[in-house]
């Protein structure tokens, strides 16, 4: 009875405080596990989104996937998702800084019609529509394995050359198999192996990349310093005669 009567203690916190505290808890529970520095922000944000530490082992990154995906974003690639939920969760303001936008064709009438006529899913038909875009594209799949399968087929047919793939559909039927297809491609990719994933995971990975790019920019500014009125370059940290180049 005493256990049942115990009340949990909590205090009001602002969103920024909650996020900061959450990442502190994640770091503490990871303990002495060493993560690849490029992959760490992605893995930690996915854990933050899901409270699932299995992603430390489940997330697979192809060689140089993170820098390749960042470069694709920098050059204005758009992101195509298979759900409106993923589209809603991706930070479109940050993406727009590089000229990109997030697209989802799942609700389009022509996609529904194509799926009906061809006897496929709307997710597969939406990949067909995306492949016809005359733009650089990163595909972000968080729900439908049929989207990944059709994307793989389009790549094999030479009809689609994505700059990157984030493949994290969730479920039981054809999910593992669809992900394994992407693992066998040369396209830069981040894949959640196994059954786990979801639109929230897809959005979290995109946001991790975007936020880390923002931090990359801040760190670059610190290293480069800034041009002052006298034409000399001073470091933002240090100052004085020592900071002049």
PDB file of C-alpha atoms in Angstrom:
ATOM      1  CA  UNK A   1       0.000   0.000   0.000  1.00  0.00           C
ATOM      2  CA  UNK A   2       2.840   2.376   0.824  1.00  0.00           C
ATOM      3  CA  UNK A   3       4.297   1.941  -2.667  1.00  0.00           C
ATOM      4  CA  UNK A   4       0.936   2.796  -4.270  1.00  0.00           C
ATOM      5  CA  UNK A   5       0.593   5.972  -2.221  1.00  0.00           C
ATOM      6  CA  UNK A   6       3.979   7.341  -3.231  1.00  0.00           C
ATOM      7  CA  UNK A   7       3.793  10.357  -5.541  1.00  0.00           C
ATOM      8  CA  UNK A   8       6.318  11.078  -8.239  1.00  0.00           C
ATOM      9  CA  UNK A   9       8.124  14.374  -7.894  1.00  0.00           C
ATOM     10  CA  UNK A  10       8.339  16.610 -10.965  1.00  0.00           C
ATOM     11  CA  UNK A  11       8.901  20.248 -11.787  1.00  0.00           C
ATOM     12  CA  UNK A  12       7.855  22.546 -14.563  1.00  0.00           C
ATOM     13  CA  UNK A  13      10.452  22.900 -17.299  1.00  0.00           C
ATOM     14  CA  UNK A  14      10.659  24.803 -20.549  1.00  0.00           C
ATOM     15  CA  UNK A  15      10.978  22.784 -23.790  1.00  0.00           C
ATOM     16  CA  UNK A  16      14.658  23.716 -24.133  1.00  0.00           C
ATOM     17  CA  UNK A  17      15.339  22.508 -20.597  1.00  0.00           C
ATOM     18  CA  UNK A  18      13.507  19.243 -21.231  1.00  0.00           C
ATOM     19  CA  UNK A  19      15.530  18.547 -24.379  1.00  0.00           C
ATOM     20  CA  UNK A  20      18.810  19.431 -22.673  1.00  0.00           C
ATOM     21  CA  UNK A  21      18.004  17.200 -19.716  1.00  0.00           C
ATOM     22  CA  UNK A  22      16.903  14.384 -22.006  1.00  0.00           C
ATOM     23  CA  UNK A  23      20.204  14.387 -23.885  1.00  0.00           C
ATOM     24  CA  UNK A  24      22.086  14.421 -20.588  1.00  0.00           C
ATOM     25  CA  UNK A  25      20.183  11.294 -19.522  1.00  0.00           C
ATOM     26  CA  UNK A  26      20.888   9.645 -22.889  1.00  0.00           C
ATOM     27  CA  UNK A  27      24.612  10.400 -22.569  1.00  0.00           C
ATOM     28  CA  UNK A  28      24.661   9.012 -19.028  1.00  0.00           C
ATOM     29  CA  UNK A  29      22.841   5.799 -19.970  1.00  0.00           C
ATOM     30  CA  UNK A  30      25.100   5.255 -22.970  1.00  0.00           C
ATOM     31  CA  UNK A  31      27.938   5.155 -20.470  1.00  0.00           C
ATOM     32  CA  UNK A  32      31.323   4.410 -21.989  1.00  0.00           C
ATOM     33  CA  UNK A  33      29.925   3.313 -25.360  1.00  0.00           C
ATOM     34  CA  UNK A  34      31.870   5.048 -28.092  1.00  0.00           C
ATOM     35  CA  UNK A  35      29.894   6.284 -31.078  1.00  0.00           C
ATOM     36  CA  UNK A  36      31.271   7.446 -34.395  1.00  0.00           C
ATOM     37  CA  UNK A  37      31.425  11.271 -34.093  1.00  0.00           C
ATOM     38  CA  UNK A  38      29.609  11.801 -37.414  1.00  0.00           C
ATOM     39  CA  UNK A  39      26.868   9.326 -36.509  1.00  0.00           C
ATOM     40  CA  UNK A  40      26.473  10.287 -32.851  1.00  0.00           C
ATOM     41  CA  UNK A  41      24.051  13.232 -33.302  1.00  0.00           C
ATOM     42  CA  UNK A  42      21.777  11.068 -35.450  1.00  0.00           C
ATOM     43  CA  UNK A  43      21.770   8.107 -33.081  1.00  0.00           C
ATOM     44  CA  UNK A  44      21.173  10.261 -30.014  1.00  0.00           C
ATOM     45  CA  UNK A  45      18.300  12.194 -31.616  1.00  0.00           C
ATOM     46  CA  UNK A  46      16.609   8.960 -32.647  1.00  0.00           C
ATOM     47  CA  UNK A  47      16.954   7.685 -29.083  1.00  0.00           C
ATOM     48  CA  UNK A  48      15.588  11.021 -27.851  1.00  0.00           C
ATOM     49  CA  UNK A  49      12.568  10.589 -30.142  1.00  0.00           C
ATOM     50  CA  UNK A  50      11.872   6.939 -29.304  1.00  0.00           C
ATOM     51  CA  UNK A  51      13.424   6.348 -25.836  1.00  0.00           C
ATOM     52  CA  UNK A  52      14.790   3.184 -27.448  1.00  0.00           C
ATOM     53  CA  UNK A  53      18.498   2.462 -27.025  1.00  0.00           C
ATOM     54  CA  UNK A  54      18.323  -0.444 -29.474  1.00  0.00           C
ATOM     55  CA  UNK A  55      18.988   2.106 -32.213  1.00  0.00           C
ATOM     56  CA  UNK A  56      22.619   2.239 -31.123  1.00  0.00           C
ATOM     57  CA  UNK A  57      22.926  -1.183 -32.744  1.00  0.00           C
ATOM     58  CA  UNK A  58      20.085  -1.035 -35.291  1.00  0.00           C
ATOM     59  CA  UNK A  59      20.989   2.107 -37.228  1.00  0.00           C
ATOM     60  CA  UNK A  60      23.270   1.264 -40.118  1.00  0.00           C
ATOM     61  CA  UNK A  61      25.217   3.987 -41.924  1.00  0.00           C
ATOM     62  CA  UNK A  62      26.785   3.379 -45.313  1.00  0.00           C
ATOM     63  CA  UNK A  63      30.316   4.691 -45.727  1.00  0.00           C
ATOM     64  CA  UNK A  64      30.377   8.502 -45.451  1.00  0.00           C
ATOM     65  CA  UNK A  65      26.563   8.568 -45.360  1.00  0.00           C
ATOM     66  CA  UNK A  66      26.354  11.538 -43.002  1.00  0.00           C
ATOM     67  CA  UNK A  67      28.697  13.878 -44.934  1.00  0.00           C
ATOM     68  CA  UNK A  68      27.113  12.785 -48.223  1.00  0.00           C
ATOM     69  CA  UNK A  69      23.592  13.531 -46.998  1.00  0.00           C
ATOM     70  CA  UNK A  70      24.691  16.873 -45.573  1.00  0.00           C
ATOM     71  CA  UNK A  71      26.290  17.800 -48.884  1.00  0.00           C
ATOM     72  CA  UNK A  72      23.098  16.863 -50.727  1.00  0.00           C
ATOM     73  CA  UNK A  73      21.131  19.175 -48.438  1.00  0.00           C
ATOM     74  CA  UNK A  74      23.657  21.969 -48.916  1.00  0.00           C
ATOM     75  CA  UNK A  75      23.259  21.800 -52.665  1.00  0.00           C
ATOM     76  CA  UNK A  76      19.495  22.240 -52.380  1.00  0.00           C
ATOM     77  CA  UNK A  77      18.189  18.674 -52.608  1.00  0.00           C
ATOM     78  CA  UNK A  78      14.536  18.238 -51.768  1.00  0.00           C
ATOM     79  CA  UNK A  79      13.314  15.524 -49.414  1.00  0.00           C
ATOM     80  CA  UNK A  80      10.559  13.152 -50.531  1.00  0.00           C
ATOM     81  CA  UNK A  81       8.778  11.238 -47.776  1.00  0.00           C
ATOM     82  CA  UNK A  82       6.202   8.456 -47.802  1.00  0.00           C
ATOM     83  CA  UNK A  83       4.000   9.967 -45.063  1.00  0.00           C
ATOM     84  CA  UNK A  84       2.542  13.324 -44.165  1.00  0.00           C
ATOM     85  CA  UNK A  85       3.589  12.626 -40.574  1.00  0.00           C
ATOM     86  CA  UNK A  86       7.267  12.535 -41.543  1.00  0.00           C
ATOM     87  CA  UNK A  87       6.777  15.629 -43.689  1.00  0.00           C
ATOM     88  CA  UNK A  88       5.212  17.453 -40.742  1.00  0.00           C
ATOM     89  CA  UNK A  89       8.021  16.450 -38.396  1.00  0.00           C
ATOM     90  CA  UNK A  90      10.953  17.584 -40.540  1.00  0.00           C
ATOM     91  CA  UNK A  91      12.211  21.093 -39.791  1.00  0.00           C
ATOM     92  CA  UNK A  92      11.285  22.777 -43.060  1.00  0.00           C
ATOM     93  CA  UNK A  93      12.632  26.164 -41.987  1.00  0.00           C
ATOM     94  CA  UNK A  94      16.143  24.744 -41.544  1.00  0.00           C
ATOM     95  CA  UNK A  95      15.926  22.860 -44.835  1.00  0.00           C
ATOM     96  CA  UNK A  96      14.777  25.990 -46.656  1.00  0.00           C
ATOM     97  CA  UNK A  97      18.022  27.733 -45.670  1.00  0.00           C
ATOM     98  CA  UNK A  98      19.707  25.568 -48.291  1.00  0.00           C
ATOM     99  CA  UNK A  99      16.964  25.886 -50.896  1.00  0.00           C
ATOM    100  CA  UNK A 100      15.299  22.544 -50.197  1.00  0.00           C
ATOM    101  CA  UNK A 101      11.726  21.576 -49.406  1.00  0.00           C
ATOM    102  CA  UNK A 102       9.871  18.504 -48.155  1.00  0.00           C
ATOM    103  CA  UNK A 103       7.468  16.768 -50.514  1.00  0.00           C
ATOM    104  CA  UNK A 104       4.958  13.967 -49.986  1.00  0.00           C
ATOM    105  CA  UNK A 105       2.773  12.718 -52.833  1.00  0.00           C
ATOM    106  CA  UNK A 106       0.749  10.168 -50.877  1.00  0.00           C
ATOM    107  CA  UNK A 107      -2.433  12.256 -50.925  1.00  0.00           C
ATOM    108  CA  UNK A 108      -2.243  13.232 -54.605  1.00  0.00           C
ATOM    109  CA  UNK A 109      -5.155  12.094 -56.764  1.00  0.00           C
ATOM    110  CA  UNK A 110      -2.903  11.044 -59.652  1.00  0.00           C
ATOM    111  CA  UNK A 111      -0.909   8.844 -57.269  1.00  0.00           C
ATOM    112  CA  UNK A 112      -4.073   7.152 -55.984  1.00  0.00           C
ATOM    113  CA  UNK A 113      -5.252   6.620 -59.563  1.00  0.00           C
ATOM    114  CA  UNK A 114      -1.892   5.195 -60.681  1.00  0.00           C
ATOM    115  CA  UNK A 115      -1.865   2.795 -57.737  1.00  0.00           C
ATOM    116  CA  UNK A 116      -5.364   1.595 -58.589  1.00  0.00           C
ATOM    117  CA  UNK A 117      -4.608   1.140 -62.286  1.00  0.00           C
ATOM    118  CA  UNK A 118      -1.305  -0.654 -61.705  1.00  0.00           C
ATOM    119  CA  UNK A 119      -2.430  -2.739 -58.743  1.00  0.00           C
ATOM    120  CA  UNK A 120       0.241  -1.289 -56.442  1.00  0.00           C
ATOM    121  CA  UNK A 121       0.267   0.680 -53.216  1.00  0.00           C
ATOM    122  CA  UNK A 122       0.080   4.458 -53.134  1.00  0.00           C
ATOM    123  CA  UNK A 123       3.512   4.433 -51.492  1.00  0.00           C
ATOM    124  CA  UNK A 124       4.990   2.659 -54.515  1.00  0.00           C
ATOM    125  CA  UNK A 125       3.148   4.977 -56.910  1.00  0.00           C
ATOM    126  CA  UNK A 126       4.436   8.007 -54.997  1.00  0.00           C
ATOM    127  CA  UNK A 127       7.996   6.823 -55.588  1.00  0.00           C
ATOM    128  CA  UNK A 128       7.217   6.671 -59.324  1.00  0.00           C
ATOM    129  CA  UNK A 129       6.045  10.271 -59.246  1.00  0.00           C
ATOM    130  CA  UNK A 130       9.099  11.375 -57.257  1.00  0.00           C
ATOM    131  CA  UNK A 131      11.435   9.619 -59.705  1.00  0.00           C
ATOM    132  CA  UNK A 132      10.078  11.841 -62.479  1.00  0.00           C
ATOM    133  CA  UNK A 133      11.117  15.024 -60.684  1.00  0.00           C
ATOM    134  CA  UNK A 134      13.814  17.010 -62.402  1.00  0.00           C
ATOM    135  CA  UNK A 135      15.496  17.696 -59.077  1.00  0.00           C
ATOM    136  CA  UNK A 136      18.061  16.277 -56.692  1.00  0.00           C
ATOM    137  CA  UNK A 137      16.217  14.123 -54.177  1.00  0.00           C
ATOM    138  CA  UNK A 138      16.814  12.479 -50.807  1.00  0.00           C
ATOM    139  CA  UNK A 139      14.217   9.770 -50.193  1.00  0.00           C
ATOM    140  CA  UNK A 140      13.003   9.416 -46.614  1.00  0.00           C
ATOM    141  CA  UNK A 141      10.833   6.353 -46.000  1.00  0.00           C
ATOM    142  CA  UNK A 142       9.417   5.826 -42.527  1.00  0.00           C
ATOM    143  CA  UNK A 143       6.330   3.735 -43.051  1.00  0.00           C
ATOM    144  CA  UNK A 144       5.879   1.698 -46.221  1.00  0.00           C
ATOM    145  CA  UNK A 145       8.313  -1.052 -47.214  1.00  0.00           C
ATOM    146  CA  UNK A 146       6.671  -1.069 -50.666  1.00  0.00           C
ATOM    147  CA  UNK A 147       8.074   2.439 -51.149  1.00  0.00           C
ATOM    148  CA  UNK A 148      11.610   1.162 -50.533  1.00  0.00           C
ATOM    149  CA  UNK A 149      11.106  -1.837 -52.810  1.00  0.00           C
ATOM    150  CA  UNK A 150       9.825   0.330 -55.674  1.00  0.00           C
ATOM    151  CA  UNK A 151      12.607   2.846 -55.110  1.00  0.00           C
ATOM    152  CA  UNK A 152      15.149   0.024 -55.376  1.00  0.00           C
ATOM    153  CA  UNK A 153      13.528  -1.189 -58.606  1.00  0.00           C
ATOM    154  CA  UNK A 154      13.561   2.322 -60.096  1.00  0.00           C
ATOM    155  CA  UNK A 155      17.243   2.615 -59.282  1.00  0.00           C
ATOM    156  CA  UNK A 156      17.952  -0.762 -60.892  1.00  0.00           C
ATOM    157  CA  UNK A 157      16.022   0.348 -63.979  1.00  0.00           C
ATOM    158  CA  UNK A 158      18.134   3.505 -64.183  1.00  0.00           C
ATOM    159  CA  UNK A 159      15.081   5.728 -63.753  1.00  0.00           C
ATOM    160  CA  UNK A 160      16.081   7.195 -60.415  1.00  0.00           C
ATOM    161  CA  UNK A 161      19.381   8.363 -58.958  1.00  0.00           C
ATOM    162  CA  UNK A 162      18.790   9.623 -55.433  1.00  0.00           C
ATOM    163  CA  UNK A 163      21.476  11.560 -53.597  1.00  0.00           C
ATOM    164  CA  UNK A 164      20.609   9.658 -50.437  1.00  0.00           C
ATOM    165  CA  UNK A 165      18.123   7.317 -48.786  1.00  0.00           C
ATOM    166  CA  UNK A 166      16.869   7.185 -45.230  1.00  0.00           C
ATOM    167  CA  UNK A 167      15.093   3.842 -44.958  1.00  0.00           C
ATOM    168  CA  UNK A 168      13.333   3.261 -41.655  1.00  0.00           C
ATOM    169  CA  UNK A 169       9.893   1.738 -42.319  1.00  0.00           C
ATOM    170  CA  UNK A 170       8.316  -0.099 -39.395  1.00  0.00           C
ATOM    171  CA  UNK A 171       6.313  -3.316 -39.348  1.00  0.00           C
ATOM    172  CA  UNK A 172       6.296  -7.056 -39.880  1.00  0.00           C
ATOM    173  CA  UNK A 173       5.636  -7.778 -43.567  1.00  0.00           C
ATOM    174  CA  UNK A 174       8.485  -7.265 -46.063  1.00  0.00           C
ATOM    175  CA  UNK A 175      10.055  -4.618 -43.832  1.00  0.00           C
ATOM    176  CA  UNK A 176      13.347  -6.394 -43.180  1.00  0.00           C
ATOM    177  CA  UNK A 177      13.604  -7.531 -46.796  1.00  0.00           C
ATOM    178  CA  UNK A 178      12.980  -4.035 -48.175  1.00  0.00           C
ATOM    179  CA  UNK A 179      15.664  -2.542 -45.956  1.00  0.00           C
ATOM    180  CA  UNK A 180      18.179  -5.192 -46.976  1.00  0.00           C
ATOM    181  CA  UNK A 181      17.673  -4.196 -50.622  1.00  0.00           C
ATOM    182  CA  UNK A 182      18.780  -0.651 -49.840  1.00  0.00           C
ATOM    183  CA  UNK A 183      21.756  -1.921 -47.859  1.00  0.00           C
ATOM    184  CA  UNK A 184      23.002  -3.525 -51.050  1.00  0.00           C
ATOM    185  CA  UNK A 185      23.073  -0.273 -53.041  1.00  0.00           C
ATOM    186  CA  UNK A 186      25.905   2.217 -53.533  1.00  0.00           C
ATOM    187  CA  UNK A 187      23.610   5.145 -52.732  1.00  0.00           C
ATOM    188  CA  UNK A 188      24.479   6.850 -49.410  1.00  0.00           C
ATOM    189  CA  UNK A 189      21.988   5.557 -46.872  1.00  0.00           C
ATOM    190  CA  UNK A 190      20.950   5.326 -43.248  1.00  0.00           C
ATOM    191  CA  UNK A 191      18.806   2.265 -42.514  1.00  0.00           C
ATOM    192  CA  UNK A 192      17.196   0.973 -39.315  1.00  0.00           C
ATOM    193  CA  UNK A 193      17.824  -2.753 -39.623  1.00  0.00           C
ATOM    194  CA  UNK A 194      15.103  -5.073 -38.388  1.00  0.00           C
ATOM    195  CA  UNK A 195      11.441  -4.317 -37.777  1.00  0.00           C
ATOM    196  CA  UNK A 196      11.792  -1.037 -35.931  1.00  0.00           C
ATOM    197  CA  UNK A 197      11.472   2.426 -37.410  1.00  0.00           C
ATOM    198  CA  UNK A 198       8.635   4.799 -38.171  1.00  0.00           C
ATOM    199  CA  UNK A 199       7.842   8.249 -39.495  1.00  0.00           C
ATOM    200  CA  UNK A 200       9.011   9.815 -36.255  1.00  0.00           C
ATOM    201  CA  UNK A 201      12.392   8.113 -36.661  1.00  0.00           C
ATOM    202  CA  UNK A 202      12.607   9.285 -40.280  1.00  0.00           C
ATOM    203  CA  UNK A 203      11.938  12.892 -39.249  1.00  0.00           C
ATOM    204  CA  UNK A 204      14.374  12.645 -36.333  1.00  0.00           C
ATOM    205  CA  UNK A 205      17.206  11.552 -38.629  1.00  0.00           C
ATOM    206  CA  UNK A 206      16.548  14.441 -41.014  1.00  0.00           C
ATOM    207  CA  UNK A 207      16.434  16.933 -38.165  1.00  0.00           C
ATOM    208  CA  UNK A 208      19.614  15.540 -36.633  1.00  0.00           C
ATOM    209  CA  UNK A 209      21.410  16.191 -39.909  1.00  0.00           C
ATOM    210  CA  UNK A 210      19.957  19.704 -40.211  1.00  0.00           C
ATOM    211  CA  UNK A 211      20.755  20.699 -36.619  1.00  0.00           C
ATOM    212  CA  UNK A 212      24.265  19.285 -36.878  1.00  0.00           C
ATOM    213  CA  UNK A 213      24.793  21.283 -40.083  1.00  0.00           C
ATOM    214  CA  UNK A 214      23.764  24.385 -38.168  1.00  0.00           C
ATOM    215  CA  UNK A 215      26.342  23.555 -35.507  1.00  0.00           C
ATOM    216  CA  UNK A 216      28.930  22.892 -38.223  1.00  0.00           C
ATOM    217  CA  UNK A 217      28.341  26.431 -39.470  1.00  0.00           C
ATOM    218  CA  UNK A 218      28.755  27.944 -36.020  1.00  0.00           C
ATOM    219  CA  UNK A 219      31.974  26.031 -35.411  1.00  0.00           C
ATOM    220  CA  UNK A 220      33.317  27.087 -38.817  1.00  0.00           C
ATOM    221  CA  UNK A 221      32.648  30.725 -37.980  1.00  0.00           C
ATOM    222  CA  UNK A 222      34.601  30.378 -34.769  1.00  0.00           C
ATOM    223  CA  UNK A 223      37.552  28.844 -36.581  1.00  0.00           C
ATOM    224  CA  UNK A 224      37.581  31.335 -39.420  1.00  0.00           C
ATOM    225  CA  UNK A 225      37.038  34.406 -37.272  1.00  0.00           C
ATOM    226  CA  UNK A 226      35.517  37.466 -38.831  1.00  0.00           C
ATOM    227  CA  UNK A 227      36.587  40.416 -40.957  1.00  0.00           C
ATOM    228  CA  UNK A 228      36.657  43.663 -38.989  1.00  0.00           C
ATOM    229  CA  UNK A 229      36.660  47.255 -40.233  1.00  0.00           C
ATOM    230  CA  UNK A 230      40.469  47.477 -40.382  1.00  0.00           C
ATOM    231  CA  UNK A 231      40.689  44.534 -42.773  1.00  0.00           C
ATOM    232  CA  UNK A 232      42.300  42.169 -40.264  1.00  0.00           C
ATOM    233  CA  UNK A 233      40.835  38.868 -39.214  1.00  0.00           C
ATOM    234  CA  UNK A 234      40.187  38.294 -35.535  1.00  0.00           C
ATOM    235  CA  UNK A 235      39.172  35.088 -33.829  1.00  0.00           C
ATOM    236  CA  UNK A 236      35.796  35.265 -32.140  1.00  0.00           C
ATOM    237  CA  UNK A 237      37.418  33.729 -29.089  1.00  0.00           C
ATOM    238  CA  UNK A 238      40.517  35.224 -27.537  1.00  0.00           C
ATOM    239  CA  UNK A 239      40.597  38.671 -29.187  1.00  0.00           C
ATOM    240  CA  UNK A 240      43.412  41.197 -28.731  1.00  0.00           C
ATOM    241  CA  UNK A 241      46.711  41.045 -30.617  1.00  0.00           C
ATOM    242  CA  UNK A 242      46.760  37.249 -30.385  1.00  0.00           C
ATOM    243  CA  UNK A 243      43.644  37.041 -32.537  1.00  0.00           C
ATOM    244  CA  UNK A 244      44.999  39.019 -35.475  1.00  0.00           C
ATOM    245  CA  UNK A 245      46.186  37.165 -38.530  1.00  0.00           C
TER     246      UNK A 245
END
